[in-house]
Short mmCIF file of N, CA and C and ligand atoms in Angstrom, two decimals:
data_model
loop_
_atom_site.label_atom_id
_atom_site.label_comp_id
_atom_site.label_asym_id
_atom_site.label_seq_id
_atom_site.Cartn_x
_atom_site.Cartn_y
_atom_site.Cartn_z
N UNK A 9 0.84 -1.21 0.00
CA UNK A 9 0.00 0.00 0.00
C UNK A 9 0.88 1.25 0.00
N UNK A 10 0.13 2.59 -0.62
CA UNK A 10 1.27 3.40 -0.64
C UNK A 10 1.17 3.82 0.17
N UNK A 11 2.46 4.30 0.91
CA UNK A 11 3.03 5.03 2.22
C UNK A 11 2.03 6.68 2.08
N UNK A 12 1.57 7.11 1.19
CA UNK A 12 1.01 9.06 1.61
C UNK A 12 0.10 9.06 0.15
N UNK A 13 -0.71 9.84 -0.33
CA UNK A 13 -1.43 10.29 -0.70
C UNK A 13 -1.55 12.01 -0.91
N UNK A 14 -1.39 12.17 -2.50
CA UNK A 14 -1.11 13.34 -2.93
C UNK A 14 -2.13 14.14 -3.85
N UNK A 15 -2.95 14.84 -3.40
CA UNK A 15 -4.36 15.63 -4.34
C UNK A 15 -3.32 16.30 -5.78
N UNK A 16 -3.51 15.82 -6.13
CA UNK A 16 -3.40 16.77 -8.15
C UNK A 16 -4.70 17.53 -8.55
N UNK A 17 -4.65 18.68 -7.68
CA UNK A 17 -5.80 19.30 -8.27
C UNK A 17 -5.74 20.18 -9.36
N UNK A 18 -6.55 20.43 -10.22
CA UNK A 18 -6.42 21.44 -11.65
C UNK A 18 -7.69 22.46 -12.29
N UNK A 19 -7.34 23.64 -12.03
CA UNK A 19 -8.38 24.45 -12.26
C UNK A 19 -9.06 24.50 -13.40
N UNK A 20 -9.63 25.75 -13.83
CA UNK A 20 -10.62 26.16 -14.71
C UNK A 20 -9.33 26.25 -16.38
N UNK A 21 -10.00 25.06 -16.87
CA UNK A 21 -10.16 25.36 -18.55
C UNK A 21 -8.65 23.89 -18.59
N UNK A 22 -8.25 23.54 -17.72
CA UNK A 22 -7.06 22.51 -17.67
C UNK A 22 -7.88 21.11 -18.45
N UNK A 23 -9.32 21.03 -18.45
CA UNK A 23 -9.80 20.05 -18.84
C UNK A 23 -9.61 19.85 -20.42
N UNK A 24 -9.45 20.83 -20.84
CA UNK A 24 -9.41 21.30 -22.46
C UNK A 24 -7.94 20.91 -22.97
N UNK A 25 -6.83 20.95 -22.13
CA UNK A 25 -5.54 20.33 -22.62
C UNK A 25 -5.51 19.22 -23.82
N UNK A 26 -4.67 19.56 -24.91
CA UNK A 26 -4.57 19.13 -25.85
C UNK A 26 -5.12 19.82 -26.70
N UNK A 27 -6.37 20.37 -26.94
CA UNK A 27 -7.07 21.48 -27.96
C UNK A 27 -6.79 22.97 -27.70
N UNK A 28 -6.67 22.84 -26.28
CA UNK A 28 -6.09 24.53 -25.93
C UNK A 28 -5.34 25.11 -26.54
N UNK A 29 -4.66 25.84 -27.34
CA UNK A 29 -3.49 26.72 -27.52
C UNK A 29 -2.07 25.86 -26.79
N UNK A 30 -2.35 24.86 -27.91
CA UNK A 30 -1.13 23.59 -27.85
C UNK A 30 0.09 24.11 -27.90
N UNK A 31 0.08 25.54 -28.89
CA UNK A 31 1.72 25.83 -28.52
C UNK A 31 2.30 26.56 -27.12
N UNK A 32 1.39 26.51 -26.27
CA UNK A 32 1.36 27.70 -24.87
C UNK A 32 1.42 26.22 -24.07
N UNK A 33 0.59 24.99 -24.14
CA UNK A 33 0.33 24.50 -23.32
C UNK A 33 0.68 22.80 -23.47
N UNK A 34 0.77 22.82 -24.66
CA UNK A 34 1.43 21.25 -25.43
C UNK A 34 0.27 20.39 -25.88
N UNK A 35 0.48 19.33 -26.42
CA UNK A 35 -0.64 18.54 -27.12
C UNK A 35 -0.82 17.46 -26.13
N UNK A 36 -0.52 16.69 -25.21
CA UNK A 36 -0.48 16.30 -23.86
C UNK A 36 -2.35 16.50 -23.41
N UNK A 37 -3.15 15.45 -23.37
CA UNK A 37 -4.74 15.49 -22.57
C UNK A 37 -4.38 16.21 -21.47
N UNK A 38 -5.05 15.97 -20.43
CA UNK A 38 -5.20 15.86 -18.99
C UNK A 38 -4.94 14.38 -18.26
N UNK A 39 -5.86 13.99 -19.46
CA UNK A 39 -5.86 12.17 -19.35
C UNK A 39 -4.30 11.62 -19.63
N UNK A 40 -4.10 12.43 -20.32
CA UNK A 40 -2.35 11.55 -21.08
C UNK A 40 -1.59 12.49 -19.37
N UNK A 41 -1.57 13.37 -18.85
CA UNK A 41 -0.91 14.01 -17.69
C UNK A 41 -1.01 13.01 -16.34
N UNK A 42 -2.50 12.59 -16.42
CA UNK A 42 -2.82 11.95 -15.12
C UNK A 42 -2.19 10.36 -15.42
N UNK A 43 -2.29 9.97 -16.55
CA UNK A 43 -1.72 8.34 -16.69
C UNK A 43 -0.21 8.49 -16.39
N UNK A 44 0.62 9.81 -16.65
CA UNK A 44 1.91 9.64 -16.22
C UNK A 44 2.51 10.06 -14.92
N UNK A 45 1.31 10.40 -14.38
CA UNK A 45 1.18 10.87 -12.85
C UNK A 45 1.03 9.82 -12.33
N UNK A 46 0.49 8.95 -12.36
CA UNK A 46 0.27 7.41 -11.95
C UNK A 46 1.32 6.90 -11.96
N UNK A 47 1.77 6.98 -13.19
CA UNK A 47 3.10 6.19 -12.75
C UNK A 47 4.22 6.60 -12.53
N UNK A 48 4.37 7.56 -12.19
CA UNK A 48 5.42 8.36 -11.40
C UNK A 48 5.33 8.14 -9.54
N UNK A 49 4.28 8.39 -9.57
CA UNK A 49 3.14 8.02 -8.26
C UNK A 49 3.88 6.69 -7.83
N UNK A 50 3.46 5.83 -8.57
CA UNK A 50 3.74 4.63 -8.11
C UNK A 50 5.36 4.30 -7.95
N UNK A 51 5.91 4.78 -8.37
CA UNK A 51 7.77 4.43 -8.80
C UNK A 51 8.40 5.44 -7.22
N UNK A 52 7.20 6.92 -6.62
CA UNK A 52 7.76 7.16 -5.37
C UNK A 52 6.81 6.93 -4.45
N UNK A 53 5.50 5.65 -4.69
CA UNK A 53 5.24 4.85 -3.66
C UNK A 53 4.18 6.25 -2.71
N UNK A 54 3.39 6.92 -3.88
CA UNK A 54 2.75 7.51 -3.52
C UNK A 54 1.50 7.34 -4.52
N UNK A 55 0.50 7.75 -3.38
CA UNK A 55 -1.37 7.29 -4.32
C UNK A 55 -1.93 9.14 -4.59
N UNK A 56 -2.74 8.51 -5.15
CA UNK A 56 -2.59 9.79 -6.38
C UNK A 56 -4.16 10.01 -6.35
N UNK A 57 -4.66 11.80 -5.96
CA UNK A 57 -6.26 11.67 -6.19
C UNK A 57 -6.02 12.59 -7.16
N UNK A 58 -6.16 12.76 -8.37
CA UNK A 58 -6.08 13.74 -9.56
C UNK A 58 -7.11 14.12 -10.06
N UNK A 59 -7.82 16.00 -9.67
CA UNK A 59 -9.43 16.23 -9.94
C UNK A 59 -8.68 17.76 -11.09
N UNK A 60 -9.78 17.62 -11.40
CA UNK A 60 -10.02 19.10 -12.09
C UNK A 60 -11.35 19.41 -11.93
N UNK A 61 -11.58 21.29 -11.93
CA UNK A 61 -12.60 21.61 -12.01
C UNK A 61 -12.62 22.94 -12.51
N UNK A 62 -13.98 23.41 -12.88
CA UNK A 62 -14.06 24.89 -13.54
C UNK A 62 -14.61 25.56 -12.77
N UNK A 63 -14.69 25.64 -11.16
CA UNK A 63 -15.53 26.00 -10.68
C UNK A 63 -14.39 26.36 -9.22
N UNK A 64 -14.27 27.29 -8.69
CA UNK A 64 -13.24 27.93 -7.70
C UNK A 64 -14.16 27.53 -6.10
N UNK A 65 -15.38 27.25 -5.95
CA UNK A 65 -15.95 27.02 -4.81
C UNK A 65 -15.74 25.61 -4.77
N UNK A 66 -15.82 24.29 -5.17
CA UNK A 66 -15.59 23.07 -5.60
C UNK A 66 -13.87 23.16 -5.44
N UNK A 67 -13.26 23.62 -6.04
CA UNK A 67 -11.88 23.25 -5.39
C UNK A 67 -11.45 23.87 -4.17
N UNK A 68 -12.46 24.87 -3.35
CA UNK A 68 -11.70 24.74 -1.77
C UNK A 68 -12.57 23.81 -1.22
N UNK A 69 -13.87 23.24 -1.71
CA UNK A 69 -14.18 21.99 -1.10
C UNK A 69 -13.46 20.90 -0.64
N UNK A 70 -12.89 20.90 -1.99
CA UNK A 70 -11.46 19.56 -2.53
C UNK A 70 -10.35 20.22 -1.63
N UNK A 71 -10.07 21.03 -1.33
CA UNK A 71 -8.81 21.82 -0.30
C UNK A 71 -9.02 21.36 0.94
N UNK A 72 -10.16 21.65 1.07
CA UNK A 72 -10.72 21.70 2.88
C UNK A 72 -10.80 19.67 2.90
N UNK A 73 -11.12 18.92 2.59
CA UNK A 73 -11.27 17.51 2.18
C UNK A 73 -9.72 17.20 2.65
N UNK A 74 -8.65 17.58 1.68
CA UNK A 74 -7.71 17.22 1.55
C UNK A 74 -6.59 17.65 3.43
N UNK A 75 -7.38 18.39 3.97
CA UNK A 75 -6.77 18.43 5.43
C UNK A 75 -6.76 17.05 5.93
N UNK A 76 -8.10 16.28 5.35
CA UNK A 76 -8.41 14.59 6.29
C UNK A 76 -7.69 13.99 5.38
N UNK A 77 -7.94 14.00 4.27
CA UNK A 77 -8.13 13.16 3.36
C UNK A 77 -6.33 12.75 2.67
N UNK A 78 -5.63 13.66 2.41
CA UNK A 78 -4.15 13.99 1.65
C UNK A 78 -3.02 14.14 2.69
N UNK A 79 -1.70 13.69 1.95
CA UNK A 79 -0.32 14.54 2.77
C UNK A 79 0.16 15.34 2.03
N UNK A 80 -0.10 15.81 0.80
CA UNK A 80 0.45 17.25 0.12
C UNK A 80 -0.62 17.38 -0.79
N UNK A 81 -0.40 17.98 -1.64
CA UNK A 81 -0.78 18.89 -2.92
C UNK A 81 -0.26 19.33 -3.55
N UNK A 82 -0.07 18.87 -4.82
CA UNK A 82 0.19 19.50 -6.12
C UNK A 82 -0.89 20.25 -6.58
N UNK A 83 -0.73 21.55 -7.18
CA UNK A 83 -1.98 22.80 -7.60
C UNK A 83 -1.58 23.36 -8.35
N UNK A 84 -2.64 23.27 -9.62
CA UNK A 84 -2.27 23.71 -11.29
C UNK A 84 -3.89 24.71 -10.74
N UNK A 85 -3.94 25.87 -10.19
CA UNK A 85 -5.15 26.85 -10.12
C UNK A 85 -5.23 27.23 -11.52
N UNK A 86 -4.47 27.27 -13.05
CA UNK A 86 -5.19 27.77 -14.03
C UNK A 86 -4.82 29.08 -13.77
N UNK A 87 -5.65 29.82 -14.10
CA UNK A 87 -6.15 31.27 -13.66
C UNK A 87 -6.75 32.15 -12.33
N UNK A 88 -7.03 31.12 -12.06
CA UNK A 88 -7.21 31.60 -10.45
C UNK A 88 -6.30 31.50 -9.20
N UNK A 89 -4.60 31.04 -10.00
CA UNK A 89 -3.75 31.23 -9.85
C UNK A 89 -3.34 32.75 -8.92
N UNK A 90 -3.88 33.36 -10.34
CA UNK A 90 -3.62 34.84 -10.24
C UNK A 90 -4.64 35.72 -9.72
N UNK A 91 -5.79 35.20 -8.93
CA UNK A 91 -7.14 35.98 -9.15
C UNK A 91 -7.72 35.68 -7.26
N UNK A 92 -7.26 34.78 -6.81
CA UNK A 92 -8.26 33.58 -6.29
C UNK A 92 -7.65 33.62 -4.63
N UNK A 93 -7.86 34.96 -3.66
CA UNK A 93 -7.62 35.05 -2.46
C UNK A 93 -8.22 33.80 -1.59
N UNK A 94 -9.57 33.47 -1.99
CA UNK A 94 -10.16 32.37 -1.48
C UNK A 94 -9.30 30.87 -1.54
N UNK A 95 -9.13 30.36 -2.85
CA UNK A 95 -8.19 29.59 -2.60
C UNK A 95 -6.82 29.21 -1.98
N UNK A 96 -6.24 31.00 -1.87
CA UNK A 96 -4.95 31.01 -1.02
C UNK A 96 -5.38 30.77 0.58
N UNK A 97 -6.19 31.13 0.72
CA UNK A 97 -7.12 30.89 2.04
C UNK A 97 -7.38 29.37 2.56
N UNK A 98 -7.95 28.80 1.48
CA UNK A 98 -8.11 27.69 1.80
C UNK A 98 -7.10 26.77 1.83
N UNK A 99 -5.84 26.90 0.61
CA UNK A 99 -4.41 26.51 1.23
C UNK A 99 -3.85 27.02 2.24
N UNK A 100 -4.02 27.64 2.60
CA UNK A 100 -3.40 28.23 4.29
C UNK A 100 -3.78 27.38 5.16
N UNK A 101 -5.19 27.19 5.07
CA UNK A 101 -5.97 26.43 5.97
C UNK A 101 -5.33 25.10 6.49
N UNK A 102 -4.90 24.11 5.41
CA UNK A 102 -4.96 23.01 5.17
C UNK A 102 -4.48 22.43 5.43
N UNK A 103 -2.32 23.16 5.70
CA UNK A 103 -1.60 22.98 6.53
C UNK A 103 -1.32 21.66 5.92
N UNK A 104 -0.71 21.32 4.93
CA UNK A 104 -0.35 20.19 4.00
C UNK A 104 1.10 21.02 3.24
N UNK A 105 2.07 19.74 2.65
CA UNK A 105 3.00 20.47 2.03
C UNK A 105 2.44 20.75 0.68
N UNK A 106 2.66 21.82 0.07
CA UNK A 106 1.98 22.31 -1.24
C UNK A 106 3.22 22.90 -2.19
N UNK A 107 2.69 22.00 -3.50
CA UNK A 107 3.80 22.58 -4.66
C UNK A 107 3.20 23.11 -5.74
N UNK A 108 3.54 24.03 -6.38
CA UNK A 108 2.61 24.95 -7.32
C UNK A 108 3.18 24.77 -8.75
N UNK A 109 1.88 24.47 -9.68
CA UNK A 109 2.74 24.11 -10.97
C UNK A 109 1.71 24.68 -12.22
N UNK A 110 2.39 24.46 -13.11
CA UNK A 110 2.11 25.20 -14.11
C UNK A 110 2.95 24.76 -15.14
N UNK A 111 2.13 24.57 -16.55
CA UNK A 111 2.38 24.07 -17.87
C UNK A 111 3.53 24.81 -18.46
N UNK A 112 2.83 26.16 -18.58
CA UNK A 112 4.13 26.87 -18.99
C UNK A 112 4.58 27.74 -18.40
N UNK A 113 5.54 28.92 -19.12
CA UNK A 113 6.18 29.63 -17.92
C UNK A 113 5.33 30.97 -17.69
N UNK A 114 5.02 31.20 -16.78
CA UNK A 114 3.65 32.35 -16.35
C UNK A 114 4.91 33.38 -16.28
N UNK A 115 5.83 33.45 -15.74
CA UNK A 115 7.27 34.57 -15.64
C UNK A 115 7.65 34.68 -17.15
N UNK A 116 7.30 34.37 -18.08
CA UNK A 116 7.85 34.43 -19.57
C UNK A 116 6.56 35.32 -20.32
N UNK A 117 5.56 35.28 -19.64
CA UNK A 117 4.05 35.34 -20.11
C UNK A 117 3.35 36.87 -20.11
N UNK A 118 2.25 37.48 -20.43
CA UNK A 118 1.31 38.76 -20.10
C UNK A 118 2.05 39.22 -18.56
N UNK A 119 1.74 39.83 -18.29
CA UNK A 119 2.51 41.16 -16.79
C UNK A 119 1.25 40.09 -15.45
N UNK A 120 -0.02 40.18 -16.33
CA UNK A 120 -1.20 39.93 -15.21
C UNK A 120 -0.83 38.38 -14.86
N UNK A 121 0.11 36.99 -15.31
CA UNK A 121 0.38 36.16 -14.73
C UNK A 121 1.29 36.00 -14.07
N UNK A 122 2.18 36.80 -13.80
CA UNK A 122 3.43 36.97 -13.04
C UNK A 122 3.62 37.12 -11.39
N UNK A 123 1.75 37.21 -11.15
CA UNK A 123 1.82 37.41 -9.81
C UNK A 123 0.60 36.13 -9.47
N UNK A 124 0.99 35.47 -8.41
CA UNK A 124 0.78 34.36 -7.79
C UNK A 124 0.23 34.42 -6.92
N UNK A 125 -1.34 34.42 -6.33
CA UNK A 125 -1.30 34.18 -4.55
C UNK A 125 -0.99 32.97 -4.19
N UNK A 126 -0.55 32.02 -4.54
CA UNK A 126 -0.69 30.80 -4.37
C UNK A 126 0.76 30.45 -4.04
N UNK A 127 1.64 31.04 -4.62
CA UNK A 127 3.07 30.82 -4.11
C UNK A 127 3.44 31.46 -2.64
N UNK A 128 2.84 32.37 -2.10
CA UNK A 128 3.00 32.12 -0.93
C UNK A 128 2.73 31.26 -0.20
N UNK A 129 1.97 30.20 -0.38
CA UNK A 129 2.00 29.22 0.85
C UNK A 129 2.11 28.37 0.25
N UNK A 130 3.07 27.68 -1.01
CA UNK A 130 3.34 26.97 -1.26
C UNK A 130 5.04 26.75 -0.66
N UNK A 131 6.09 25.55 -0.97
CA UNK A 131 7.09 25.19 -0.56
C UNK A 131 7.73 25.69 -1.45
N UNK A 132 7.39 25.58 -3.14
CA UNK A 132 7.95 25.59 -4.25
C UNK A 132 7.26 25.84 -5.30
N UNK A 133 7.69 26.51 -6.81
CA UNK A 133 6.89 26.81 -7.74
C UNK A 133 7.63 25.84 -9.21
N UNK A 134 7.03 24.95 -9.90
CA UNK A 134 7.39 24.51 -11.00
C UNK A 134 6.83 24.80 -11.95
N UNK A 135 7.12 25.27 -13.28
CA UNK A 135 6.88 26.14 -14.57
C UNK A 135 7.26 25.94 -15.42
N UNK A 136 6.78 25.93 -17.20
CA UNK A 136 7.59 26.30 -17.59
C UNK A 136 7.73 24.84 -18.74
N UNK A 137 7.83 23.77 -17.94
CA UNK A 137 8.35 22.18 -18.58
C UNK A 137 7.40 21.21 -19.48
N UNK A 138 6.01 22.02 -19.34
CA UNK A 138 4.79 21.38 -20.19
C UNK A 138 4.56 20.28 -19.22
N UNK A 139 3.81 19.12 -19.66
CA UNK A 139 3.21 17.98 -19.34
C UNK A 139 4.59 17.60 -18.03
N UNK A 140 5.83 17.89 -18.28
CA UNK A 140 7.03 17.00 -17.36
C UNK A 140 6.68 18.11 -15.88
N UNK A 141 6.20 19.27 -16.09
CA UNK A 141 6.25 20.21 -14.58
C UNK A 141 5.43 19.39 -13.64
N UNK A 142 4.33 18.51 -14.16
CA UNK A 142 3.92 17.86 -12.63
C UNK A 142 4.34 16.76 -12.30
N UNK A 143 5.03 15.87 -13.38
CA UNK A 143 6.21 15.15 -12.41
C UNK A 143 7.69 15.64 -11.75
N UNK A 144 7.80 16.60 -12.32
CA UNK A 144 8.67 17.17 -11.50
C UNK A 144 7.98 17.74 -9.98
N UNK A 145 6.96 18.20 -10.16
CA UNK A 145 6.04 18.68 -9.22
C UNK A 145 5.68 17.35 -8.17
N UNK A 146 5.54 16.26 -8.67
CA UNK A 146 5.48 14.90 -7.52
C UNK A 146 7.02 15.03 -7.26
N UNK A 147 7.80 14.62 -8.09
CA UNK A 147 9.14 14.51 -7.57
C UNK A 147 9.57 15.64 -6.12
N UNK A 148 9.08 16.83 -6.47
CA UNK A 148 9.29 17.60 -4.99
C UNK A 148 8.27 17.72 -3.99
N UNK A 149 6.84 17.03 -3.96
CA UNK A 149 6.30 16.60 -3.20
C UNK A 149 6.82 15.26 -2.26
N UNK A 150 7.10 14.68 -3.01
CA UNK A 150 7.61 13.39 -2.46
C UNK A 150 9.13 13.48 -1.65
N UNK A 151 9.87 14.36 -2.32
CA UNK A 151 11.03 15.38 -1.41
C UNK A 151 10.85 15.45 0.28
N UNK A 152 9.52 16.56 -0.09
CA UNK A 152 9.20 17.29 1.00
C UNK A 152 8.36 16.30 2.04
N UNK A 153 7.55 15.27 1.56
CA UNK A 153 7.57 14.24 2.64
C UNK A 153 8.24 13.35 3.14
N UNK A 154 9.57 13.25 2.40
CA UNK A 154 10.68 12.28 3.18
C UNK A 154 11.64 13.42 4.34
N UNK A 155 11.69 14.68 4.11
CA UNK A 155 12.18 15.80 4.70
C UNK A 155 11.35 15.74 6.11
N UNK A 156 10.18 16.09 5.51
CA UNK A 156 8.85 16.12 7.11
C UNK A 156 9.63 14.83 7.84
N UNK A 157 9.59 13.53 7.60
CA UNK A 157 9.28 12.27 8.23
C UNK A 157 10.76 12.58 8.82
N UNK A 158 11.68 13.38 8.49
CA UNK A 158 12.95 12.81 9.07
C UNK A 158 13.00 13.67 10.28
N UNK A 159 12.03 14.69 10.47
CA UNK A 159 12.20 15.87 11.07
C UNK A 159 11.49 15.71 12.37
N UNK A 160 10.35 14.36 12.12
CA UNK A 160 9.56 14.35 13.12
C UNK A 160 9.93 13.30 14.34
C1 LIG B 4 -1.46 27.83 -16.32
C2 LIG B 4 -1.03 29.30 -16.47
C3 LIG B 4 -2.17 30.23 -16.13
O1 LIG B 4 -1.76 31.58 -16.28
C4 LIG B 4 -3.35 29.97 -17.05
O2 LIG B 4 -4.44 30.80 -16.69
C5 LIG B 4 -3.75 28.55 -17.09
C6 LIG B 4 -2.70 27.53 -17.15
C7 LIG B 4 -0.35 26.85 -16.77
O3 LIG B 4 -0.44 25.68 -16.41
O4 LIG B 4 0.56 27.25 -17.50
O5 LIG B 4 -4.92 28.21 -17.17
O6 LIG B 4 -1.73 27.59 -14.95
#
């Protein structure tokens, strides 16, 4: 059984991956993201709840859940990245290790994605790498829970 359990949550319009503005975001599903999340998952012996939604009240549901339910979080907010005090709220809350990711590079991008509420209460921000930023994004989740366990 796996040792921790990690929420992959993904905001508004992430469902559309692959038809989106493939050169911003890659030709990569959601579905083709989450099958290689699985098995990344599995190789650091971590279980995997991977949601998306278009709807910003529904993912601090999934936030507030993930206090019982998860030992970190990976968080692709989309756009509400940049917009979404409530969700920084509800990561505050949650008191889980949290890594913040993103397809492409939001620092390369328009002025209005460059600012984050969400990186403040995250550990770390990954960007930039397409479809590979959320295994890199498990890879430093899974970091940060062998770090916790040694500490406790
Ligand atoms: C995104 C970047 C955001 O600015 C944008 O609104 C998205 C996707 C990314 O993964 O690159 O929806 O989070």
């Amino acid at each position: 059984m796996a040792s921790a359990t990690i929420l992959v949550l993904n905001g508004p319009n992430l469902n559309l991956l692959g038809v989106r503005e493939p050169k911003t975001y890659g030709s990569e599903t959601l579905a083709d993201i989450e099958e290689s999340c699985l098995e990344r998952a599995a190789s650091l012996d971590l279980a995997l709840d991977f949601r998306q939604s278009n709807h910003e009240g529904q993912m601090i549901d999934w936030i507030q859940e993930a206090r019982e339910s998860a030992d970190g979080i990976v968080i692709n907010a989309g756009a509400y990245t940049h917009t979404s005090i409530a969700i920084l709220d509800a990561l505050r809350a949650c008191e889980l290790p949290i890594v913040e990711v993103h397809l492409s590079n939001i620092f390369a991008r328009e002025a209005y994605r460059h600012h984050s509420y969400i990186s403040s209460v995250a550990s770390g921000v990954i960007c930039g790498f397409g479809a590979q930023s959320y295994i890199l994004a498990l890879d430093a989740v899974a970091y940060l829970l062998e770090q916790k366990s040694q500490d406790d």
